[in-house]
CSV table of C-alpha atoms in Angstrom, one decimal:
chain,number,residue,atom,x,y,z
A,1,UNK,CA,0.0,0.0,0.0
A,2,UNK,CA,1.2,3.2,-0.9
A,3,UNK,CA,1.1,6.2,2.7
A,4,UNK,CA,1.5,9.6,2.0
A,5,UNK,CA,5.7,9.2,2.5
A,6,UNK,CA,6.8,6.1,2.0
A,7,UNK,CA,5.2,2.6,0.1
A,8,UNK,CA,4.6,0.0,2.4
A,9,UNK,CA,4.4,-3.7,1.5
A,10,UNK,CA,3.6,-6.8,3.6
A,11,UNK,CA,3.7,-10.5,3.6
A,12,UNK,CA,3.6,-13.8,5.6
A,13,UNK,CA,5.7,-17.0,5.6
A,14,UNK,CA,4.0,-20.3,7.0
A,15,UNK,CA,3.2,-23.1,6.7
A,16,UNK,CA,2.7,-26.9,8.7
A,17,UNK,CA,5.3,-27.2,11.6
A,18,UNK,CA,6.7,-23.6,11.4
A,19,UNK,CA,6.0,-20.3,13.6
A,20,UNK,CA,4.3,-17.6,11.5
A,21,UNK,CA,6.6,-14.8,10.5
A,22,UNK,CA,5.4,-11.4,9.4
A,23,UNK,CA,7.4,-9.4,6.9
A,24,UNK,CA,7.3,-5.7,6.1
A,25,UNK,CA,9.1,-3.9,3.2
A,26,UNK,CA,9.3,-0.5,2.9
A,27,UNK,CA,10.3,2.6,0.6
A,28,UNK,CA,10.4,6.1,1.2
A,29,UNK,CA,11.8,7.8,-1.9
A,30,UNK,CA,14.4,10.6,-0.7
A,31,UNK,CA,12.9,13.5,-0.3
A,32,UNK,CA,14.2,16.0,2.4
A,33,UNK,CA,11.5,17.6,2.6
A,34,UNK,CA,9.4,15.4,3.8
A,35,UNK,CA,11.4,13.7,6.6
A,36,UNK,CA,9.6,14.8,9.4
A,37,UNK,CA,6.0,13.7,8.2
A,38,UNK,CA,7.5,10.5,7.5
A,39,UNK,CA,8.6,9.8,11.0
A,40,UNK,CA,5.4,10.5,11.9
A,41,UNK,CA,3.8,8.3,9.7
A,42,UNK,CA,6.5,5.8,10.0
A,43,UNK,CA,5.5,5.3,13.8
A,44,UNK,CA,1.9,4.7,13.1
A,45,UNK,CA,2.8,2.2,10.9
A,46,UNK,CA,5.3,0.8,13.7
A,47,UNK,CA,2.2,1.0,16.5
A,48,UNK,CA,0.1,-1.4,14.0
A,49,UNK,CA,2.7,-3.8,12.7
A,50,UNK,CA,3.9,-4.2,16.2
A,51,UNK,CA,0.5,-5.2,17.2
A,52,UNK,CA,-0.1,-8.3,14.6
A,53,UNK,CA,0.6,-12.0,15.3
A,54,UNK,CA,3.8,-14.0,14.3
A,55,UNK,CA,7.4,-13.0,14.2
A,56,UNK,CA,8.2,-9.4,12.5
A,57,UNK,CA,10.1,-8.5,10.3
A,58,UNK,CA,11.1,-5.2,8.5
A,59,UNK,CA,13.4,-4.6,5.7
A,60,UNK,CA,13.5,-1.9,2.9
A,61,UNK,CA,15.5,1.1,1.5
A,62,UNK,CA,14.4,3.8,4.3
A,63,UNK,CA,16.9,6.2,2.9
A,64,UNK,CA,18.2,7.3,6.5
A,65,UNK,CA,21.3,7.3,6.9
A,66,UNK,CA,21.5,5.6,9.9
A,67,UNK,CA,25.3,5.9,9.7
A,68,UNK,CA,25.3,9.5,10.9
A,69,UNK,CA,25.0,9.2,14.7
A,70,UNK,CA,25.0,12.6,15.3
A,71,UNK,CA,22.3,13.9,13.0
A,72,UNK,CA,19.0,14.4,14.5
A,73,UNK,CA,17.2,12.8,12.1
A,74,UNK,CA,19.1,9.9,12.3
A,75,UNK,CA,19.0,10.3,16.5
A,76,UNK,CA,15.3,10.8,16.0
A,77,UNK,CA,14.1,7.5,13.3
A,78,UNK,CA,16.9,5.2,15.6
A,79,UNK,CA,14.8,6.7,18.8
A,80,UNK,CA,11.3,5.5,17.2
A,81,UNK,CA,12.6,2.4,17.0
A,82,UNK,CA,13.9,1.9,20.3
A,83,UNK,CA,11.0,3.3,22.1
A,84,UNK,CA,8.9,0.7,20.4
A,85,UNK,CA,11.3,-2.0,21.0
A,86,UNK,CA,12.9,-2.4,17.4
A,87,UNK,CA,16.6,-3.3,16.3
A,88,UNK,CA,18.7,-2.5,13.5
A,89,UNK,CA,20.6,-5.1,12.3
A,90,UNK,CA,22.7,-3.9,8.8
A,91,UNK,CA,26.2,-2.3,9.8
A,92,UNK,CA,27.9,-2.0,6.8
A,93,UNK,CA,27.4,0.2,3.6
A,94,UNK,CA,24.4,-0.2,1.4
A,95,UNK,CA,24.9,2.1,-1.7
A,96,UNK,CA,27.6,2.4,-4.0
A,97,UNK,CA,28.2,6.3,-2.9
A,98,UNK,CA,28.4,5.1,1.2
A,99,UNK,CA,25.8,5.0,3.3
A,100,UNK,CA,23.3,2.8,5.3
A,101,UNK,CA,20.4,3.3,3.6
A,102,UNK,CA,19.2,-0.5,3.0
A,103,UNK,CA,17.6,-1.2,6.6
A,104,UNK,CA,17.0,-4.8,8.7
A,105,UNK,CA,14.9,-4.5,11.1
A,106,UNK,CA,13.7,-6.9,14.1
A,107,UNK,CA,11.1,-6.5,16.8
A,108,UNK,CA,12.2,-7.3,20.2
A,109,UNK,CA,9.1,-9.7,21.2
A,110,UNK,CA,10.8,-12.0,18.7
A,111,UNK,CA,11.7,-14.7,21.7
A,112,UNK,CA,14.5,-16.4,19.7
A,113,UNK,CA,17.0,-14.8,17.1
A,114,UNK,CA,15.0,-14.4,13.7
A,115,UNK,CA,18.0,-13.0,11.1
A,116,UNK,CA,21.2,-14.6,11.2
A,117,UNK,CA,24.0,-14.6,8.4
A,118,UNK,CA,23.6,-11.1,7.4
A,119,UNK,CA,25.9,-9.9,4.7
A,120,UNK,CA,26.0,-7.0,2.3
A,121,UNK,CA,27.2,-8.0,-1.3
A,122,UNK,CA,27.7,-6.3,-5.0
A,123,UNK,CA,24.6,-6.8,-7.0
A,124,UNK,CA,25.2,-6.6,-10.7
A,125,UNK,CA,21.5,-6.1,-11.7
A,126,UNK,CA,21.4,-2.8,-9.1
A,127,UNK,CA,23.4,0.0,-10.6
A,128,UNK,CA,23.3,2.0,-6.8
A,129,UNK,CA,22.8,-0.4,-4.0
A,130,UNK,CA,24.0,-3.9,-2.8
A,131,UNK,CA,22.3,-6.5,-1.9
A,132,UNK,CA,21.4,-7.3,1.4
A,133,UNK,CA,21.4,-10.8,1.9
A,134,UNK,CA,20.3,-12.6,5.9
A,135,UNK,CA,18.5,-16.5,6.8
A,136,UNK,CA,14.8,-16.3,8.4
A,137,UNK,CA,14.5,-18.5,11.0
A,138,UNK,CA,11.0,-19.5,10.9
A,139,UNK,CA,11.1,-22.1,14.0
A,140,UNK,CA,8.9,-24.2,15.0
A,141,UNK,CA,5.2,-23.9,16.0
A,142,UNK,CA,5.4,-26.5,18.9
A,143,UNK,CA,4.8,-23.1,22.0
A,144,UNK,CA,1.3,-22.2,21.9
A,145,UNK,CA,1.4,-17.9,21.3
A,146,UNK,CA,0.1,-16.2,24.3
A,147,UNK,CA,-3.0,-13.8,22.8
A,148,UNK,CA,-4.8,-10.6,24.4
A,149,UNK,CA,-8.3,-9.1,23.5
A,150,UNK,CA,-8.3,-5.5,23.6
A,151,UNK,CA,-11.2,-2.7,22.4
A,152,UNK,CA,-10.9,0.6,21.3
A,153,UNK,CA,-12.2,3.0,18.7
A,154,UNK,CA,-10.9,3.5,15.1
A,155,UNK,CA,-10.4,7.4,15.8
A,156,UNK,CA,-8.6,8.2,12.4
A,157,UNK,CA,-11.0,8.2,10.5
A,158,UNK,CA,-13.9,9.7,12.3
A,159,UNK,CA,-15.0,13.1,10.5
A,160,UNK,CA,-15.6,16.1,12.6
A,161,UNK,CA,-18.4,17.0,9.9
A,162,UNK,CA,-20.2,13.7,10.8
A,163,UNK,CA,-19.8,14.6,14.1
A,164,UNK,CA,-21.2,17.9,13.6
A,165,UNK,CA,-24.2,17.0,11.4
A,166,UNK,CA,-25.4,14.2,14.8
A,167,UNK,CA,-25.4,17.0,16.7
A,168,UNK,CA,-27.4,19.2,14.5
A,169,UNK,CA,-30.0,16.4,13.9
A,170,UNK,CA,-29.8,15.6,17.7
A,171,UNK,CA,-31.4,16.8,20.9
A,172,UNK,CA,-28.7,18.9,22.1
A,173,UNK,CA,-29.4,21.3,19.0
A,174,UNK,CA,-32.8,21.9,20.6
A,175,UNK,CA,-34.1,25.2,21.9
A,176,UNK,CA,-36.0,23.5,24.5
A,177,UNK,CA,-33.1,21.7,26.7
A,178,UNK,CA,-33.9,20.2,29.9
A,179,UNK,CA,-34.3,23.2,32.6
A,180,UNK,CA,-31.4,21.5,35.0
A,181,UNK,CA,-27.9,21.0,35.0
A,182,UNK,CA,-28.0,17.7,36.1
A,183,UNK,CA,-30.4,16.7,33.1
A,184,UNK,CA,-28.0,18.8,30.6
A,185,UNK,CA,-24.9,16.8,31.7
A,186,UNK,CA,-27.1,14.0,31.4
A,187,UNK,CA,-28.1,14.4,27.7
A,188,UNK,CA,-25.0,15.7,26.5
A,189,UNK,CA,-23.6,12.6,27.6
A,190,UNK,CA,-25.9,10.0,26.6
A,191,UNK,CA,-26.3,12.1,22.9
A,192,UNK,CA,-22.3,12.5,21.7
A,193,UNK,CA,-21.9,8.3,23.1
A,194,UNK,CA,-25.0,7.2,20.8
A,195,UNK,CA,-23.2,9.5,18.2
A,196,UNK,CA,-19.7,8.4,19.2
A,197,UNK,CA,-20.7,4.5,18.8
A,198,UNK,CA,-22.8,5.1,15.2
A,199,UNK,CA,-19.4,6.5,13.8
A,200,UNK,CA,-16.6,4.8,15.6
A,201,UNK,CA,-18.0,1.8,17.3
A,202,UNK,CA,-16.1,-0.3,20.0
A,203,UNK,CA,-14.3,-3.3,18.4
A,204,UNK,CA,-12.4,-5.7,19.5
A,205,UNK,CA,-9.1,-6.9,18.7
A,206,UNK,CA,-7.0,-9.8,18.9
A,207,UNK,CA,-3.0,-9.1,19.2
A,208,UNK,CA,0.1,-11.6,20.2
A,209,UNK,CA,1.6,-11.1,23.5
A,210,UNK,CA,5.2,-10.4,23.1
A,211,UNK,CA,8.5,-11.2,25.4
A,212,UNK,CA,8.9,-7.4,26.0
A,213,UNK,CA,11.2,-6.4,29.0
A,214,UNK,CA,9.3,-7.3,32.7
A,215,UNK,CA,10.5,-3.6,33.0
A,216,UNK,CA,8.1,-2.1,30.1
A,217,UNK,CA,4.5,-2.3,31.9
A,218,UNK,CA,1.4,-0.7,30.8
A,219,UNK,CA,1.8,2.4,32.5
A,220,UNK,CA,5.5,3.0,30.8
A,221,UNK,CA,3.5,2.1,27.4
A,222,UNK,CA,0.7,4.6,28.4
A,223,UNK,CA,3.4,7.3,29.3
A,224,UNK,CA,5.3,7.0,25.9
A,225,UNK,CA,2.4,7.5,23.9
A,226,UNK,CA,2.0,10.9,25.4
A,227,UNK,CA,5.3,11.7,25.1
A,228,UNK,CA,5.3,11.0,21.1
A,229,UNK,CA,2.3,12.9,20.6
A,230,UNK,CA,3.8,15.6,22.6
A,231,UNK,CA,7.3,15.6,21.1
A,232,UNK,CA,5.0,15.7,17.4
A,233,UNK,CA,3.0,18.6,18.8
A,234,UNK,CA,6.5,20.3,19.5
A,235,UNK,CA,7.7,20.3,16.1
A,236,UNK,CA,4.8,20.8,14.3
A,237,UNK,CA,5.3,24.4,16.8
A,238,UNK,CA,8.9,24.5,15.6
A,239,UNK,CA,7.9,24.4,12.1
A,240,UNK,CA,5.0,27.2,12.0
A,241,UNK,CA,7.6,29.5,14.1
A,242,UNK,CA,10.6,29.0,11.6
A,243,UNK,CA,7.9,29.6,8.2
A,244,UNK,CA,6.9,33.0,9.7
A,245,UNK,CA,10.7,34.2,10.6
C-alpha cells in the first residue's frame, strides 16, 4: 500500500510445523522535505505492525542514513525504533556512494534470534545499492502464542463533519433543553456516546503477546504514547515559528 511518504508492503511466511513470520518492506523515496512527516507516519505504521501475530520482520531502503550518529534525524528515526522496541541489524554500507540506507529491522518480542547470516554484497542487476542478503528462521510452532483481546475505537478516520451534522440532527441542538444542570450533563452525555458508537463503534481486537522487558509495563506504554504525541505537537510548533521568521 502506498502512505502519504513512503510505500509499504507486507507478507507472511507459513506453513505446517513452522511459527508464523510477518514481513514488512518499505520505501520512502528521498525526499528532504518530507522527513519529518514520514517519521510521523512511520511510527503509526510501527504501533500497527507491532501489534499483529507471528514473528516481525522489516526490511526496505528507508533512505536514513542511519550511519550519521549525530544527526538528529538519524538520532530521532533510531529513537522510534527503540522506544517501540525495534533493532537495526545492517552495519555495513548499502549504496555504491556510502551510506546505510538499506535497513534490517527486528522486533524485540521476537523470543528467539530471527536474522542470522547477514551480509551486504555487489549486485550486478542494481546500478546503486548492494544487496542485502540474511536467513529467516522461521522455528517451530510447537509453543502455543500467548493472545490478548483488547477494544478501542478506530479514531482516524472519524469526520468532525459527521460529528457535527449528529449534533445538529440531535437533541442537544434543541431550543428546548432540559431546565437543569444535572439533566443537561445528562443528555450531552448520553447524545455524543450514541453519536460516538454510530461513527466509531467499539471493536475488538485480537494481538500476540510479546516477550517485551518485565521492565516495560502498561503504565510506561501509556506514558510513551503521550510523550510521542507531545514531542509531534513540539515540532509541528517548531515548524510554523521557523515559516513565519
Amino acid at each position: 500500500s502506498s502512505g502519504i511518504n513512503a510505500e509499504y508492503g507486507e507478507a507472511t511466511i507459513e506453513g505446517p510445523g513452522v511459527d508464523l513470520v510477518r514481513v514488512s518492506v518499505i520505501y520512502r523515496p528521498p525526499n528532504p522535505s518530507k522527513r519529518e512527516l514520514f517519521l510521523e507516519e512511520f511510527e503509526e505504521f510501527l504501533c500497527a505492525f507491532s501489534s499483529k501475530p507471528g514473528h516481525l520482520l522489516m526490511t526496505g531502503d528507508f533512505n536514513v542514513h542511519v550511519e550519521h550518529q549525530n544527526s538528529d534525524y538519524t538520532q530521532s528515526f533510531l529513537k522510534v525504533l527503540l522506544d517501540h522496541d525495534w533493532s537495526q541489524l545492517v552495519t555495513a554500507p548499502t549504496h555504491i556512494h556510502g551510506g546505510i540506507l538499506d535497513l534490517v529491522l527486528t522486533s524485540g518480542s521476537n523470543e528467539t534470534p530471527l536474522v542470522s547470516e547477514l551480509e551486504v554484497v555487489e549486485a550486478p542487476e542494481v546500478p546503486d545499492h548492494f544487496l542485502v542478503s540474511f536467513m529467516v528462521h522461521c522455528g517451530t510452532a510447537n509453543k502455543e502464542r500467548k493472545f490478548k483481546t483488547i477494544t478501542g475505537r478506530n479514531m482516524k478516520n472519524l469526520s468532525t463533519d459527521a460529528v457535527f451534522d449528529r449534533i445538529l440532527q440531535s437533541n442537544l441542538a434543541d431550543s428546548k433543553l432540559p431546565s437543569t444542570l444535572e439533566e443537561c450533563i445528562d443528555l450531552y452525555e448520553v447524545t455524543l456516546s450514541k453519536i460516538l458508537d454510530e461513527l466509531a463503534p467499539i471493536e475488538e481486537k485480537k494481538i500476540s503477546l510479546g516477550q517485551k522487558p518485565a521492565w516495560f509495563t502498561e503504565e510506561c506504554f501509556i506514558v510513551l504514547r503521550k510523550r510521542r504525541k507531545a514531542e509531534r505537537r513540539y515540532r509541528k510548533v517548531l515548524k510554523k515559528k521557523k515559516k513565519k521568521k
